[in-house]
Amino acid sequence: MYHSKISGLGSYVPDRIVTNDELSKLMDTSDEWIQERTGIKERRWVTPGSDDTTATMGVKAAKIAIERAKIDKDDIDFIIFATLSPDYYFPGPGVQVQKALNIKTVGALDVRNQCSGFVYALSVADQFIKTGMYKNILVIGSELHSRGLDKTTRGRGVSVIFGDGAGAVVLSREENLDKGILSTHLHSQGEHAEELSLIAPGMGKRWVSDILEENDPNDESYFPYMNGQFVFKNAVVRFSEVIMEGLKANNLNKEDINLLIPHQANLRISQFVQHKFGLTDDQVFNNIMKYGNTTAASVPLALTEAWESGKVNDGDLVVLAAFGSGFTWASAIIRW
Ligand code: ACO
């Protein structure tokens, strides 16, 4: 039995900064509304015509993580890629990363758990490493939202929130059982699947041929739908529950937390959780102001930035937590 530790981290965001004022030229919204309700000041959206995709952004983040882990790409035993915005309907981006990095024929797995995707992926990787099956696993969360958003007033409740970007980690075998990932906790509640969803181009309701035949320009099923207030109310409860569950499983208290990295869904959600756990501003890392909600990329993007700015140190108790579409929610308790 082993533990797994994060041995390298990397991130990538497109250069193009899209401010709230820019969005207010596309739809009926304002910098004031967006900042007050979400905390977001700007987000990154890929430049039209650029070759940034979910897979290529994931590759860029992965290269940095592999370099920082000080391993060779051929030391990677398995690839796990979390996203809700894959380049192709199939195959998933895991194999695209494998091709781009010219990694031998190791397994590549795609995880579909939206905002909780990265923490789910980390948990899967942790199980493989704990059992001794693999030594180094590349775990990526990457998201390209901007090409799929409704950028008219009709879509403003969703489109102002989401941004593009990627984060990646290398998870490696750790023989010291006091260190690394202490536990992960995963939950979902399928009864709320449609409360935050993108129905097309799924095969469940209509065939692609029907959609093409209807050719309806007002068809909203191509855009993400979110029952914002309902999601918000569930998020604050589930974030708190799953963090507490992780602490209890390890006989730890909220006072033991050095750094909480919550999925960047809404600054108000992070602040609610911060107050509930009595944490200071320094103990909670937020970068939603700069990037918006990058779903599966948000936790590794925030973790990488926190680490780069010296906020993650040897021996620290780092808590990752996420909530999103599914509903799904998850936490990871890490002794750095
Ligand atoms: N600009 C201006 N007005 C807007 C905008 C906008 N961008 N969007 C909505 N409004 C309007 C609405 O039309 C509504 O107007 P009305 O009162 O005249 O009907 C009013 O603002 C209030 O809308 P609400 O939806 O009630 O606003 P709320 O305060 O709930 O904020 C938000 C919306 C930011 C989406 C919030 O509900 C939220 O953050 N929800 C949780 C998001 C989340 O956690 N998602 C999970 C992860 S995402 C994933 O898994 C894919």
Short mmCIF file of C-alpha atoms and ligand atoms in Angstrom, two decimals:
data_model
loop_
_atom_site.label_atom_id
_atom_site.label_comp_id
_atom_site.label_asym_id
_atom_site.label_seq_id
_atom_site.Cartn_x
_atom_site.Cartn_y
_atom_site.Cartn_z
CA MET A 1 0.00 0.00 0.00
CA TYR A 2 1.31 3.41 -1.02
CA HIS A 3 0.16 7.00 -0.99
CA SER A 4 0.18 9.30 -3.99
CA LYS A 5 1.59 12.82 -4.05
CA ILE A 6 1.42 15.70 -6.49
CA SER A 7 4.96 15.79 -7.87
CA GLY A 8 4.45 18.41 -10.60
CA LEU A 9 1.85 21.04 -11.53
CA GLY A 10 1.23 23.18 -14.58
CA SER A 11 -1.39 25.43 -16.10
CA TYR A 12 -2.18 27.27 -19.29
CA VAL A 13 -4.67 30.01 -20.16
CA PRO A 14 -5.21 31.68 -23.53
CA ASP A 15 -3.72 35.18 -23.92
CA ARG A 16 -7.01 36.88 -24.78
CA ILE A 17 -8.53 38.68 -21.79
CA VAL A 18 -12.27 39.35 -22.02
CA THR A 19 -13.46 41.97 -19.54
CA ASN A 20 -16.97 42.39 -18.18
CA ASP A 21 -17.23 45.68 -20.10
CA GLU A 22 -16.51 43.80 -23.31
CA LEU A 23 -19.35 41.39 -22.55
CA SER A 24 -21.72 44.28 -21.91
CA LYS A 25 -21.23 45.22 -25.57
CA LEU A 26 -22.47 41.76 -26.62
CA MET A 27 -25.40 41.40 -24.21
CA ASP A 28 -27.46 43.29 -21.65
CA THR A 29 -25.17 42.96 -18.65
CA SER A 30 -22.75 45.13 -16.68
CA ASP A 31 -19.42 44.98 -14.89
CA GLU A 32 -21.27 45.88 -11.70
CA TRP A 33 -23.78 42.99 -11.96
CA ILE A 34 -21.13 40.40 -12.80
CA GLN A 35 -18.70 41.47 -10.08
CA GLU A 36 -21.39 41.79 -7.43
CA ARG A 37 -23.02 38.40 -8.16
CA THR A 38 -19.93 36.34 -9.05
CA GLY A 39 -16.70 38.20 -8.20
CA ILE A 40 -15.51 37.79 -11.80
CA LYS A 41 -13.64 40.76 -13.33
CA GLU A 42 -12.39 39.10 -16.49
CA ARG A 43 -11.93 35.70 -18.06
CA ARG A 44 -9.77 34.18 -20.81
CA TRP A 45 -11.45 33.14 -24.05
CA VAL A 46 -9.47 31.60 -26.88
CA THR A 47 -8.69 33.95 -29.75
CA PRO A 48 -10.89 33.12 -32.73
CA GLY A 49 -8.78 31.24 -35.26
CA SER A 50 -6.14 30.23 -32.69
CA ASP A 51 -5.25 26.57 -32.44
CA ASP A 52 -6.11 26.43 -28.72
CA THR A 53 -8.50 23.57 -28.01
CA THR A 54 -9.37 21.66 -24.86
CA ALA A 55 -6.79 19.02 -25.80
CA THR A 56 -4.00 21.41 -26.85
CA MET A 57 -4.42 23.58 -23.75
CA GLY A 58 -4.31 20.38 -21.67
CA VAL A 59 -1.09 19.39 -23.42
CA LYS A 60 0.52 22.76 -22.64
CA ALA A 61 -0.36 22.46 -18.94
CA ALA A 62 0.78 18.81 -18.91
CA LYS A 63 4.21 19.63 -20.35
CA ILE A 64 4.89 22.03 -17.48
CA ALA A 65 3.65 19.52 -14.89
CA ILE A 66 5.85 16.75 -16.32
CA GLU A 67 8.90 19.01 -16.34
CA ARG A 68 8.31 20.09 -12.74
CA ALA A 69 7.82 16.47 -11.68
CA LYS A 70 11.30 15.87 -13.09
CA ILE A 71 10.22 12.75 -14.93
CA ASP A 72 10.35 11.77 -18.56
CA LYS A 73 7.09 11.51 -20.51
CA ASP A 74 7.85 7.81 -20.89
CA ASP A 75 7.66 7.42 -17.10
CA ILE A 76 3.94 8.17 -17.26
CA ASP A 77 1.94 4.99 -16.70
CA PHE A 78 -1.57 6.32 -17.28
CA ILE A 79 -3.40 9.45 -18.44
CA ILE A 80 -6.66 10.81 -17.05
CA PHE A 81 -8.37 13.78 -18.70
CA ALA A 82 -11.35 15.59 -17.16
CA THR A 83 -13.48 17.93 -19.28
CA LEU A 84 -17.03 18.78 -20.27
CA SER A 85 -15.92 20.41 -23.51
CA PRO A 86 -13.97 17.76 -25.46
CA ASP A 87 -12.61 18.56 -28.93
CA TYR A 88 -14.55 15.64 -30.39
CA TYR A 89 -17.77 13.93 -29.40
CA PHE A 90 -15.51 10.86 -29.42
CA PRO A 91 -12.77 9.86 -28.84
CA GLY A 92 -12.05 11.84 -25.69
CA PRO A 93 -9.03 14.10 -25.27
CA GLY A 94 -6.96 11.62 -23.22
CA VAL A 95 -5.73 9.92 -26.38
CA GLN A 96 -5.12 13.28 -28.07
CA VAL A 97 -2.74 14.16 -25.23
CA GLN A 98 -1.07 10.80 -25.62
CA LYS A 99 -0.53 11.47 -29.32
CA ALA A 100 0.68 15.05 -28.83
CA LEU A 101 3.18 14.05 -26.14
CA ASN A 102 4.19 10.94 -28.05
CA ILE A 103 3.59 8.76 -25.02
CA LYS A 104 3.74 4.99 -25.54
CA THR A 105 0.61 2.83 -25.42
CA VAL A 106 -0.37 3.40 -21.78
CA GLY A 107 -4.06 3.66 -20.94
CA ALA A 108 -5.89 6.97 -21.36
CA LEU A 109 -9.14 7.58 -19.53
CA ASP A 110 -11.63 10.43 -19.90
CA VAL A 111 -13.65 11.67 -16.95
CA ARG A 112 -17.03 13.40 -17.43
CA ASN A 113 -17.82 15.02 -14.12
CA GLN A 114 -17.93 18.70 -15.04
CA CYS A 115 -16.80 21.01 -12.22
CA SER A 116 -15.94 18.05 -10.01
CA GLY A 117 -14.10 16.33 -12.87
CA PHE A 118 -10.58 17.08 -11.75
CA VAL A 119 -11.12 15.94 -8.16
CA TYR A 120 -12.83 12.78 -9.48
CA ALA A 121 -9.88 12.20 -11.83
CA LEU A 122 -7.42 12.75 -8.99
CA SER A 123 -9.30 10.21 -6.90
CA VAL A 124 -9.19 7.61 -9.68
CA ALA A 125 -5.46 8.20 -10.12
CA ASP A 126 -4.94 7.95 -6.35
CA GLN A 127 -6.58 4.50 -6.24
CA PHE A 128 -4.30 3.18 -9.00
CA ILE A 129 -1.20 4.48 -7.25
CA LYS A 130 -2.26 3.30 -3.78
CA THR A 131 -2.60 -0.29 -4.97
CA GLY A 132 0.83 -0.17 -6.59
CA MET A 133 -0.54 -0.65 -10.12
CA TYR A 134 0.97 2.60 -11.44
CA LYS A 135 3.76 4.96 -10.31
CA ASN A 136 3.13 8.17 -12.27
CA ILE A 137 -0.22 9.33 -13.61
CA LEU A 138 -0.84 12.47 -15.63
CA VAL A 139 -4.11 14.09 -14.52
CA ILE A 140 -5.47 16.96 -16.61
CA GLY A 141 -8.47 19.27 -16.34
CA SER A 142 -9.05 21.47 -19.37
CA GLU A 143 -11.97 23.40 -20.71
CA LEU A 144 -12.86 25.45 -23.75
CA HIS A 145 -16.23 27.04 -23.03
CA SER A 146 -16.12 30.17 -25.13
CA ARG A 147 -16.94 28.54 -28.47
CA GLY A 148 -20.09 26.97 -27.04
CA LEU A 149 -21.72 29.82 -25.13
CA ASP A 150 -24.82 31.81 -26.03
CA LYS A 151 -23.29 35.30 -26.13
CA THR A 152 -26.62 37.09 -26.44
CA THR A 153 -28.78 38.49 -23.64
CA ARG A 154 -30.68 35.17 -23.68
CA GLY A 155 -27.56 33.37 -22.41
CA ARG A 156 -26.23 36.01 -20.00
CA GLY A 157 -27.02 34.03 -16.84
CA VAL A 158 -24.48 31.42 -17.95
CA SER A 159 -22.09 32.92 -20.49
CA VAL A 160 -20.63 35.63 -18.25
CA ILE A 161 -19.46 32.99 -15.80
CA PHE A 162 -17.39 30.61 -17.91
CA GLY A 163 -13.78 30.89 -19.03
CA ASP A 164 -11.22 28.80 -20.91
CA GLY A 165 -8.05 27.27 -19.49
CA ALA A 166 -6.25 24.15 -18.34
CA GLY A 167 -4.40 22.70 -15.37
CA ALA A 168 -2.50 19.47 -14.93
CA VAL A 169 -0.66 17.50 -12.29
CA VAL A 170 1.59 14.48 -12.19
CA LEU A 171 0.54 12.17 -9.38
CA SER A 172 3.38 9.94 -8.20
CA ARG A 173 3.98 7.13 -5.73
CA GLU A 174 4.74 8.33 -2.17
CA GLU A 175 6.10 5.79 0.29
CA ASN A 176 5.68 8.00 3.39
CA LEU A 177 2.08 7.29 4.43
CA ASP A 178 1.87 10.53 6.43
CA LYS A 179 2.19 12.49 3.20
CA GLY A 180 0.35 12.90 -0.08
CA ILE A 181 -3.37 12.37 -0.66
CA LEU A 182 -4.85 11.24 2.66
CA SER A 183 -8.33 10.60 1.26
CA THR A 184 -10.80 11.55 -1.44
CA HIS A 185 -14.59 11.67 -1.17
CA LEU A 186 -16.93 11.51 -4.16
CA HIS A 187 -20.68 12.10 -4.39
CA SER A 188 -23.36 12.62 -6.97
CA GLN A 189 -27.11 13.13 -7.10
CA GLY A 190 -28.54 12.28 -10.49
CA GLU A 191 -32.04 13.53 -9.69
CA HIS A 192 -30.73 17.05 -10.42
CA ALA A 193 -28.96 16.15 -13.68
CA GLU A 194 -30.99 18.58 -15.80
CA GLU A 195 -30.57 21.58 -13.46
CA LEU A 196 -27.15 22.26 -14.99
CA SER A 197 -26.78 20.61 -18.34
CA LEU A 198 -26.11 20.84 -22.05
CA ILE A 199 -28.58 18.55 -23.83
CA ALA A 200 -27.38 18.68 -27.44
CA PRO A 201 -25.57 16.98 -29.13
CA GLY A 202 -26.41 14.09 -26.80
CA MET A 203 -28.20 11.16 -28.39
CA GLY A 204 -30.88 10.96 -25.68
CA LYS A 205 -33.57 13.25 -27.05
CA ARG A 206 -33.08 13.50 -30.81
CA TRP A 207 -30.83 12.08 -33.48
CA VAL A 208 -28.39 14.43 -35.21
CA SER A 209 -30.37 13.95 -38.44
CA ASP A 210 -33.51 15.30 -36.69
CA ILE A 211 -31.61 18.33 -35.41
CA LEU A 212 -30.23 19.06 -38.90
CA GLU A 213 -33.68 18.65 -40.45
CA GLU A 214 -35.27 21.01 -37.90
CA ASN A 215 -32.41 23.51 -38.39
CA ASP A 216 -33.98 25.78 -35.76
CA PRO A 217 -31.91 28.91 -35.06
CA ASN A 218 -33.77 29.37 -31.76
CA ASP A 219 -32.87 25.90 -30.52
CA GLU A 220 -31.38 26.52 -27.06
CA SER A 221 -30.40 22.91 -26.43
CA TYR A 222 -26.93 23.62 -27.88
CA PHE A 223 -26.17 25.95 -25.00
CA PRO A 224 -25.52 25.17 -21.36
CA TYR A 225 -28.56 25.58 -19.11
CA MET A 226 -28.23 26.39 -15.43
CA ASN A 227 -30.85 26.88 -12.74
CA GLY A 228 -28.46 29.29 -11.03
CA GLN A 229 -30.10 29.84 -7.66
CA PHE A 230 -30.91 26.15 -7.19
CA VAL A 231 -27.31 25.23 -8.06
CA PHE A 232 -26.01 27.92 -5.71
CA LYS A 233 -28.10 26.67 -2.76
CA ASN A 234 -26.96 23.08 -3.28
CA ALA A 235 -23.34 24.11 -3.81
CA VAL A 236 -22.90 25.86 -0.48
CA VAL A 237 -24.34 22.87 1.41
CA ARG A 238 -22.41 20.20 -0.49
CA PHE A 239 -19.07 22.05 -0.42
CA SER A 240 -19.26 22.27 3.36
CA GLU A 241 -20.42 18.66 3.78
CA VAL A 242 -17.72 17.12 1.63
CA ILE A 243 -14.92 19.14 3.24
CA MET A 244 -16.15 18.14 6.70
CA GLU A 245 -16.43 14.51 5.58
CA GLY A 246 -12.78 14.55 4.47
CA LEU A 247 -11.56 16.17 7.69
CA LYS A 248 -13.49 13.72 9.86
CA ALA A 249 -12.21 10.70 7.92
CA ASN A 250 -8.68 11.77 8.86
CA ASN A 251 -9.44 12.83 12.45
CA LEU A 252 -8.69 16.43 11.50
CA ASN A 253 -10.48 19.67 12.37
CA LYS A 254 -11.16 22.81 10.41
CA GLU A 255 -8.35 24.45 12.41
CA ASP A 256 -5.91 22.02 10.74
CA ILE A 257 -6.55 23.42 7.25
CA ASN A 258 -3.62 25.45 5.88
CA LEU A 259 -5.10 26.07 2.45
CA LEU A 260 -8.53 25.46 0.93
CA ILE A 261 -8.74 25.44 -2.84
CA PRO A 262 -12.41 25.46 -3.75
CA HIS A 263 -13.62 24.99 -7.30
CA GLN A 264 -13.98 28.51 -8.67
CA ALA A 265 -17.74 28.59 -9.36
CA ASN A 266 -18.65 31.88 -7.75
CA LEU A 267 -16.69 34.03 -5.30
CA ARG A 268 -19.77 34.24 -3.09
CA ILE A 269 -19.79 30.43 -2.75
CA SER A 270 -16.09 30.42 -1.76
CA GLN A 271 -16.70 33.22 0.76
CA PHE A 272 -19.68 31.38 2.27
CA VAL A 273 -17.53 28.27 2.78
CA GLN A 274 -14.63 30.37 4.10
CA HIS A 275 -16.84 31.94 6.79
CA LYS A 276 -18.46 28.63 7.67
CA PHE A 277 -15.03 27.11 8.34
CA GLY A 278 -13.67 30.25 10.02
CA LEU A 279 -10.79 30.56 7.54
CA THR A 280 -8.85 33.75 6.85
CA ASP A 281 -8.45 35.25 3.37
CA ASP A 282 -4.94 33.77 3.28
CA GLN A 283 -6.28 30.26 3.87
CA VAL A 284 -8.58 30.22 0.83
CA PHE A 285 -7.19 30.57 -2.67
CA ASN A 286 -9.40 32.26 -5.26
CA ASN A 287 -8.57 33.28 -8.81
CA ILE A 288 -12.10 33.38 -10.26
CA MET A 289 -11.66 37.16 -10.55
CA LYS A 290 -9.17 36.60 -13.40
CA TYR A 291 -10.44 33.42 -15.05
CA GLY A 292 -14.15 32.95 -14.29
CA ASN A 293 -15.38 29.38 -13.88
CA THR A 294 -13.17 27.04 -15.90
CA THR A 295 -15.02 23.92 -14.62
CA ALA A 296 -12.67 20.89 -14.69
CA ALA A 297 -9.66 23.18 -15.07
CA SER A 298 -10.49 25.42 -12.13
CA VAL A 299 -9.02 23.35 -9.27
CA PRO A 300 -5.69 22.49 -10.96
CA LEU A 301 -5.39 26.04 -12.29
CA ALA A 302 -5.91 27.46 -8.80
CA LEU A 303 -3.67 24.84 -7.17
CA THR A 304 -0.87 25.59 -9.64
CA GLU A 305 -1.11 29.34 -9.07
CA ALA A 306 -1.23 28.87 -5.30
CA TRP A 307 1.87 26.66 -5.47
CA GLU A 308 3.69 29.09 -7.79
CA SER A 309 3.02 31.97 -5.41
CA GLY A 310 4.51 30.04 -2.47
CA LYS A 311 1.20 29.38 -0.69
CA VAL A 312 1.65 25.59 -0.66
CA ASN A 313 4.49 24.37 1.52
CA ASP A 314 5.91 21.12 2.75
CA GLY A 315 3.73 19.65 5.50
CA ASP A 316 0.69 21.88 4.76
CA LEU A 317 -2.81 20.44 4.88
CA VAL A 318 -4.35 21.34 1.53
CA VAL A 319 -8.03 20.73 0.91
CA LEU A 320 -9.51 20.60 -2.59
CA ALA A 321 -13.28 20.73 -3.00
CA ALA A 322 -15.63 20.95 -5.96
CA PHE A 323 -19.33 20.97 -6.83
CA GLY A 324 -21.05 21.04 -10.18
CA SER A 325 -23.29 19.58 -12.82
CA GLY A 326 -24.64 16.10 -12.20
CA PHE A 327 -24.94 17.14 -9.45
CA THR A 328 -21.49 15.91 -8.47
CA TRP A 329 -19.28 16.99 -5.61
CA ALA A 330 -15.97 15.85 -4.22
CA SER A 331 -13.05 16.65 -1.93
CA ALA A 332 -9.42 15.63 -1.54
CA ILE A 333 -7.44 16.00 1.68
CA ILE A 334 -3.72 16.35 0.97
CA ARG A 335 -0.71 16.52 3.28
CA TRP A 336 1.84 18.32 1.09
N1 ACO B 1 -26.26 40.46 -16.28
C1 ACO B 1 -27.31 41.14 -15.80
N2 ACO B 1 -28.42 40.55 -15.31
C2 ACO B 1 -28.45 39.21 -15.30
C3 ACO B 1 -27.38 38.43 -15.78
C4 ACO B 1 -26.25 39.11 -16.29
N3 ACO B 1 -25.18 38.46 -16.76
N4 ACO B 1 -27.69 37.14 -15.63
C5 ACO B 1 -28.91 37.08 -15.08
N5 ACO B 1 -29.38 38.34 -14.87
C6 ACO B 1 -30.64 38.77 -14.29
C7 ACO B 1 -31.70 37.70 -14.36
O1 ACO B 1 -32.38 37.74 -15.60
C8 ACO B 1 -32.58 38.06 -13.20
O2 ACO B 1 -33.42 39.13 -13.59
P1 ACO B 1 -34.95 39.23 -13.07
O3 ACO B 1 -34.85 39.33 -11.57
O4 ACO B 1 -35.48 40.45 -13.75
O5 ACO B 1 -35.59 37.95 -13.51
C9 ACO B 1 -31.62 38.63 -12.16
O6 ACO B 1 -30.44 38.99 -12.89
C10 ACO B 1 -31.26 37.65 -11.07
O7 ACO B 1 -30.89 36.38 -11.67
P2 ACO B 1 -30.47 35.16 -10.81
O8 ACO B 1 -30.24 33.99 -11.70
O9 ACO B 1 -31.45 35.00 -9.69
O10 ACO B 1 -29.06 35.70 -10.21
P3 ACO B 1 -28.18 35.09 -9.08
O11 ACO B 1 -27.94 36.08 -8.03
O12 ACO B 1 -28.66 33.72 -8.65
O13 ACO B 1 -26.78 34.88 -9.83
C11 ACO B 1 -25.49 33.06 -10.74
C12 ACO B 1 -26.69 34.00 -10.93
C13 ACO B 1 -24.25 33.94 -10.72
C14 ACO B 1 -25.45 32.13 -11.92
C15 ACO B 1 -25.60 32.28 -9.41
O14 ACO B 1 -26.88 31.74 -9.29
C16 ACO B 1 -24.59 31.17 -9.28
O15 ACO B 1 -23.41 31.41 -9.17
N6 ACO B 1 -25.04 29.93 -9.23
C17 ACO B 1 -24.15 28.76 -8.97
C18 ACO B 1 -23.18 28.49 -10.10
C19 ACO B 1 -22.42 27.22 -9.80
O16 ACO B 1 -22.01 26.96 -8.70
N7 ACO B 1 -22.27 26.38 -10.79
C20 ACO B 1 -21.66 25.10 -10.53
C21 ACO B 1 -20.52 24.86 -11.31
S1 ACO B 1 -20.80 25.01 -13.06
C22 ACO B 1 -20.70 23.39 -13.75
O17 ACO B 1 -20.67 22.40 -13.08
C23 ACO B 1 -20.78 23.31 -15.22
#
